[in-house]
mmCIF file of C-alpha atoms in Angstrom:
data_model
loop_
_atom_site.group_PDB
_atom_site.id
_atom_site.type_symbol
_atom_site.label_atom_id
_atom_site.label_comp_id
_atom_site.label_asym_id
_atom_site.label_seq_id
_atom_site.Cartn_x
_atom_site.Cartn_y
_atom_site.Cartn_z
ATOM 1 C CA MET A 194 0.000 0.000 0.000
ATOM 2 C CA ILE A 195 1.531 3.315 -1.015
ATOM 3 C CA GLN A 196 1.779 6.093 1.549
ATOM 4 C CA LEU A 197 -1.084 8.088 0.025
ATOM 5 C CA GLU A 198 -3.410 5.128 0.485
ATOM 6 C CA VAL A 199 -2.288 4.828 4.109
ATOM 7 C CA GLU A 200 -3.014 8.517 4.711
ATOM 8 C CA LEU A 201 -6.419 8.326 3.030
ATOM 9 C CA GLN A 202 -7.407 5.302 5.117
ATOM 10 C CA HIS A 203 -6.337 7.122 8.273
ATOM 11 C CA LEU A 204 -8.451 10.077 7.206
ATOM 12 C CA ARG A 205 -11.422 7.815 6.548
ATOM 13 C CA ASP A 206 -11.055 6.373 10.049
ATOM 14 C CA GLU A 207 -10.953 9.878 11.510
ATOM 15 C CA VAL A 208 -14.148 10.831 9.713
ATOM 16 C CA ASN A 209 -15.879 7.686 10.983
ATOM 17 C CA ASP A 210 -14.785 8.523 14.530
ATOM 18 C CA MET A 211 -16.071 12.086 14.119
ATOM 19 C CA TRP A 212 -19.351 10.691 12.781
ATOM 20 C CA GLY A 213 -19.705 8.423 15.795
ATOM 21 C CA LEU A 214 -19.047 11.298 18.161
ATOM 22 C CA VAL A 215 -21.595 13.565 16.493
ATOM 23 C CA THR A 216 -24.170 10.764 16.392
ATOM 24 C CA SER A 217 -23.636 10.226 20.111
ATOM 25 C CA GLN A 218 -24.071 13.946 20.727
ATOM 26 C CA LEU A 219 -27.357 14.061 18.831
ATOM 27 C CA THR A 220 -28.606 10.900 20.547
ATOM 28 C CA ARG A 221 -27.799 12.256 23.988
ATOM 29 C CA ALA A 222 -29.385 15.604 23.200
ATOM 30 C CA GLY A 223 -32.584 13.793 22.200
ATOM 31 C CA THR A 224 -32.579 11.655 25.325
ATOM 32 C CA SER A 225 -32.060 14.700 27.508
ATOM 33 C CA LEU A 226 -34.919 16.462 25.717
ATOM 34 C CA PHE A 227 -37.437 13.660 26.115
ATOM 35 C CA THR A 228 -36.483 12.815 29.717
ATOM 36 C CA LEU A 229 -35.382 16.296 30.871
ATOM 37 C CA ASP A 230 -32.055 14.795 31.945
ATOM 38 C CA LYS A 231 -30.138 17.999 32.588
ATOM 39 C CA GLU A 232 -26.948 16.228 33.588
ATOM 40 C CA LEU A 233 -26.897 14.493 30.213
ATOM 41 C CA ALA A 234 -27.532 17.849 28.524
ATOM 42 C CA ARG A 235 -24.487 19.262 30.317
ATOM 43 C CA LYS A 236 -22.378 16.368 29.035
ATOM 44 C CA VAL A 237 -23.434 17.183 25.481
ATOM 45 C CA ILE A 238 -22.316 20.770 25.946
ATOM 46 C CA GLN A 239 -19.001 19.689 27.457
ATOM 47 C CA GLN A 240 -18.309 17.266 24.592
ATOM 48 C CA GLU A 241 -18.756 19.976 21.962
ATOM 49 C CA LYS A 242 -15.115 20.953 22.447
ATOM 50 C CA LYS A 243 -14.128 17.449 21.368
ATOM 51 C CA VAL A 244 -16.256 17.765 18.230
ATOM 52 C CA ASN A 245 -14.581 21.057 17.363
ATOM 53 C CA GLY A 246 -11.144 19.561 17.981
ATOM 54 C CA SER A 247 -11.911 16.638 15.682
ATOM 55 C CA GLU A 248 -13.066 18.986 12.946
ATOM 56 C CA LEU A 249 -9.836 20.981 13.118
ATOM 57 C CA GLN A 250 -7.689 17.844 13.050
ATOM 58 C CA ILE A 251 -9.463 16.432 9.988
ATOM 59 C CA ASP A 252 -9.128 19.752 8.163
ATOM 60 C CA LEU A 253 -5.423 19.842 8.995
ATOM 61 C CA ASP A 254 -4.889 16.278 7.795
ATOM 62 C CA CYS A 255 -6.659 17.066 4.518
ATOM 63 C CA GLU A 256 -4.439 20.085 3.991
ATOM 64 C CA ASN A 257 -1.324 18.004 4.643
ATOM 65 C CA ILE A 258 -2.392 15.369 2.106
ATOM 66 C CA PHE A 259 -3.053 18.059 -0.491
ATOM 67 C CA ALA A 260 0.377 19.579 0.129
ATOM 68 C CA LEU A 261 2.395 16.363 0.245
ATOM 69 C CA TYR A 262 0.746 14.098 -2.339
ATOM 70 C CA THR A 263 -1.145 16.329 -4.816
ATOM 71 C CA PRO A 264 -3.931 13.747 -5.236
ATOM 72 C CA VAL A 265 -5.913 13.491 -8.474
ATOM 73 C CA ALA A 266 -9.125 11.899 -9.785
ATOM 74 C CA VAL A 267 -11.077 9.884 -7.196
ATOM 75 C CA ASP A 268 -8.569 10.620 -4.419
ATOM 76 C CA LEU A 269 -8.953 14.342 -5.023
ATOM 77 C CA ARG A 270 -12.756 14.065 -5.001
ATOM 78 C CA PHE A 271 -12.568 12.076 -1.774
ATOM 79 C CA LEU A 272 -10.556 14.796 -0.067
ATOM 80 C CA LEU A 273 -12.843 17.556 -1.296
ATOM 81 C CA ALA A 274 -15.863 15.575 -0.107
ATOM 82 C CA VAL A 275 -14.307 14.920 3.302
ATOM 83 C CA LEU A 276 -13.691 18.623 3.858
ATOM 84 C CA LYS A 277 -17.379 19.371 3.314
ATOM 85 C CA ILE A 278 -18.628 16.297 5.191
ATOM 86 C CA ASN A 279 -16.444 17.287 8.128
ATOM 87 C CA SER A 280 -17.964 20.770 8.166
ATOM 88 C CA ASN A 281 -21.507 19.397 8.021
ATOM 89 C CA LEU A 282 -20.817 16.996 10.873
ATOM 90 C CA GLU A 283 -19.466 19.818 13.011
ATOM 91 C CA ARG A 284 -22.637 21.806 12.362
ATOM 92 C CA ILE A 285 -24.752 18.861 13.480
ATOM 93 C CA GLY A 286 -22.659 18.829 16.639
ATOM 94 C CA ASP A 287 -23.514 22.500 17.108
ATOM 95 C CA ILE A 288 -27.198 21.677 16.716
ATOM 96 C CA ALA A 289 -26.975 18.957 19.374
ATOM 97 C CA GLU A 290 -25.343 21.443 21.723
ATOM 98 C CA GLY A 291 -28.092 23.975 21.000
ATOM 99 C CA ILE A 292 -30.810 21.459 21.839
ATOM 100 C CA ALA A 293 -29.014 20.569 25.077
ATOM 101 C CA LYS A 294 -28.960 24.251 26.036
ATOM 102 C CA TYR A 295 -32.725 24.444 25.487
ATOM 103 C CA VAL A 296 -33.132 21.501 27.873
ATOM 104 C CA LEU A 297 -31.183 23.361 30.542
ATOM 105 C CA ASP A 298 -33.265 26.504 30.039
ATOM 106 C CA ALA A 299 -36.666 24.826 29.798
ATOM 107 C CA GLY A 300 -37.368 24.338 33.492
ATOM 108 C CA GLY A 301 -39.891 21.514 33.747
ATOM 109 C CA PRO A 302 -40.357 18.546 31.390
ATOM 110 C CA PHE A 303 -42.053 18.820 28.017
ATOM 111 C CA THR A 304 -45.506 17.274 28.182
ATOM 112 C CA PRO A 305 -46.280 14.105 26.197
ATOM 113 C CA GLU A 306 -49.174 15.990 24.595
ATOM 114 C CA LEU A 307 -46.841 18.677 23.249
ATOM 115 C CA LEU A 308 -44.318 16.156 21.941
ATOM 116 C CA LYS A 309 -47.070 14.177 20.236
ATOM 117 C CA ALA A 310 -48.868 17.171 18.761
ATOM 118 C CA THR A 311 -45.715 18.606 17.198
ATOM 119 C CA LYS A 312 -44.394 15.245 15.936
ATOM 120 C CA VAL A 313 -40.998 16.152 17.298
ATOM 121 C CA VAL A 314 -40.252 12.556 18.356
ATOM 122 C CA GLU A 315 -40.842 11.256 14.828
ATOM 123 C CA MET A 316 -38.745 14.112 13.500
ATOM 124 C CA TYR A 317 -35.901 13.288 15.856
ATOM 125 C CA ASN A 318 -35.989 9.627 14.896
ATOM 126 C CA GLU A 319 -35.958 10.459 11.192
ATOM 127 C CA SER A 320 -33.068 12.890 11.542
ATOM 128 C CA MET A 321 -31.081 10.211 13.368
ATOM 129 C CA ALA A 322 -31.932 7.728 10.619
ATOM 130 C CA MET A 323 -30.721 10.149 7.952
ATOM 131 C CA LEU A 324 -27.410 10.658 9.722
ATOM 132 C CA GLY A 325 -27.028 6.904 10.150
ATOM 133 C CA ASP A 326 -27.869 6.130 6.530
ATOM 134 C CA ALA A 327 -25.369 8.714 5.343
ATOM 135 C CA LYS A 328 -22.682 7.129 7.521
ATOM 136 C CA VAL A 329 -23.342 3.654 6.113
ATOM 137 C CA ALA A 330 -23.380 5.084 2.580
ATOM 138 C CA PHE A 331 -19.961 6.621 3.235
ATOM 139 C CA GLU A 332 -18.523 3.441 4.754
ATOM 140 C CA LYS A 333 -19.894 1.121 2.069
ATOM 141 C CA GLU A 334 -19.537 3.601 -0.796
ATOM 142 C CA ASP A 335 -23.234 3.118 -1.552
ATOM 143 C CA THR A 336 -24.730 5.884 -3.676
ATOM 144 C CA VAL A 337 -28.154 4.212 -3.726
ATOM 145 C CA LEU A 338 -28.355 4.542 0.041
ATOM 146 C CA ALA A 339 -27.010 8.080 -0.199
ATOM 147 C CA ARG A 340 -29.849 9.008 -2.542
ATOM 148 C CA GLY A 341 -32.315 7.505 -0.077
ATOM 149 C CA VAL A 342 -31.338 10.241 2.365
ATOM 150 C CA PHE A 343 -32.987 12.821 0.093
ATOM 151 C CA LYS A 344 -36.392 11.161 0.489
ATOM 152 C CA LYS A 345 -36.144 11.168 4.277
ATOM 153 C CA ASP A 346 -35.364 14.870 4.200
ATOM 154 C CA GLU A 347 -38.760 15.520 2.600
ATOM 155 C CA PHE A 348 -40.404 14.104 5.743
ATOM 156 C CA LEU A 349 -38.515 16.554 7.943
ATOM 157 C CA ASP A 350 -39.317 19.438 5.623
ATOM 158 C CA THR A 351 -43.022 18.630 5.789
ATOM 159 C CA ILE A 352 -43.086 18.683 9.596
ATOM 160 C CA ASN A 353 -41.092 21.897 9.648
ATOM 161 C CA VAL A 354 -43.469 23.585 7.204
ATOM 162 C CA ASN A 355 -46.488 22.545 9.279
ATOM 163 C CA ALA A 356 -44.885 23.236 12.667
ATOM 164 C CA ASN A 357 -46.499 26.627 13.262
ATOM 165 C CA ASP A 358 -49.975 25.278 12.538
ATOM 166 C CA LEU A 359 -49.396 22.261 14.789
ATOM 167 C CA ILE A 360 -48.167 24.448 17.640
ATOM 168 C CA GLU A 361 -51.012 26.924 17.181
ATOM 169 C CA SER A 362 -53.555 24.106 17.430
ATOM 170 C CA TYR A 363 -51.834 22.762 20.535
ATOM 171 C CA LEU A 364 -51.844 26.159 22.238
ATOM 172 C CA GLU A 365 -55.542 26.568 21.621
ATOM 173 C CA GLU A 366 -56.019 23.606 23.943
ATOM 174 C CA TYR A 367 -53.075 24.262 26.273
ATOM 175 C CA PRO A 368 -52.542 28.055 26.300
ATOM 176 C CA GLY A 369 -50.452 27.923 29.450
ATOM 177 C CA ASP A 370 -47.704 25.944 27.734
ATOM 178 C CA LEU A 371 -46.515 28.749 25.474
ATOM 179 C CA GLY A 372 -42.937 28.761 26.777
ATOM 180 C CA HIS A 373 -42.345 25.081 26.121
ATOM 181 C CA ALA A 374 -44.100 25.294 22.767
ATOM 182 C CA LEU A 375 -41.647 27.984 21.676
ATOM 183 C CA TYR A 376 -38.721 25.781 22.672
ATOM 184 C CA ILE A 377 -40.150 22.907 20.652
ATOM 185 C CA SER A 378 -40.658 25.201 17.671
ATOM 186 C CA SER A 379 -36.964 26.099 17.786
ATOM 187 C CA ILE A 380 -35.952 22.463 18.159
ATOM 188 C CA ILE A 381 -38.019 21.534 15.102
ATOM 189 C CA ARG A 382 -36.110 24.110 13.080
ATOM 190 C CA LYS A 383 -32.830 22.692 14.359
ATOM 191 C CA LEU A 384 -33.835 19.157 13.411
ATOM 192 C CA GLU A 385 -34.783 20.356 9.950
ATOM 193 C CA ARG A 386 -31.230 21.660 9.665
ATOM 194 C CA VAL A 387 -29.879 18.267 10.726
ATOM 195 C CA GLY A 388 -31.742 16.904 7.718
ATOM 196 C CA ASP A 389 -30.201 19.553 5.495
ATOM 197 C CA GLN A 390 -26.709 18.741 6.733
ATOM 198 C CA SER A 391 -27.252 15.000 6.208
ATOM 199 C CA LYS A 392 -28.553 15.700 2.707
ATOM 200 C CA ASN A 393 -25.452 17.775 2.003
ATOM 201 C CA ILE A 394 -23.304 14.875 3.157
ATOM 202 C CA ALA A 395 -25.157 12.491 0.842
ATOM 203 C CA GLU A 396 -24.521 14.853 -2.046
ATOM 204 C CA GLU A 397 -20.801 14.821 -1.282
ATOM 205 C CA ILE A 398 -20.744 11.021 -1.205
ATOM 206 C CA ILE A 399 -22.305 10.924 -4.672
ATOM 207 C CA PHE A 400 -19.840 13.541 -5.914
ATOM 208 C CA TYR A 401 -16.901 11.545 -4.589
ATOM 209 C CA LEU A 402 -18.030 8.199 -5.985
ATOM 210 C CA GLU A 403 -19.724 9.178 -9.252
ATOM 211 C CA ALA A 404 -18.076 12.503 -10.103
ATOM 212 C CA LYS A 405 -21.569 14.009 -10.274
ATOM 213 C CA VAL A 406 -22.658 17.292 -8.718
ATOM 214 C CA VAL A 407 -26.272 16.827 -7.598
ATOM 215 C CA LYS A 408 -26.583 19.960 -5.464
ATOM 216 C CA HIS A 409 -29.492 22.149 -6.635
ATOM 217 C CA GLY A 410 -30.315 19.510 -9.227
ATOM 218 C CA LYS A 411 -32.271 16.296 -9.479
ATOM 219 C CA LYS A 412 -31.366 13.716 -6.855
ATOM 220 C CA ASN A 413 -32.118 10.613 -8.939
#
């Protein structure tokens, strides 16, 4: 195995580790939200520094490979894709931290009625599924699975578009829960952005493997 291949495999391993860390952050943020586990929310916030450190290290390693090996063709596309995937993963980490901060600020627990009415649990599950599918697509170099991420994003977009109406209907029945409803509205917007970031990652996987730019175009 030539040295470039060794460096690219090391980079791939780093990205997978970063992915696992960000997935853990988003999972913990969701658990803290649905159980009002404030200690877990604090752990998410503390771990954000590790996410940021991983992002910087991956960027640095990409730059070193560019400088030392001047990669071409598929290796070049891989590096370009990793730079963008790394950035999207870091943003998902930021979103997890933001949700954890809402948990700390919220006071009491979110009612089951509010969570059900706003479909935030289904949205959380789907955003986690998108991130997981994108990870498997990256690991297995599976562009079919990557394209499947686009369809899941439509589900998140639909909930986000209808969120205001859902919350308005809920508040008509539970007007005293305005504060928590506003938190949930913000969390829905954050989860919609998780979908966007996962979709961006899927686009980069397709670019790397097929040399096709699908951003702003058809995804099939």
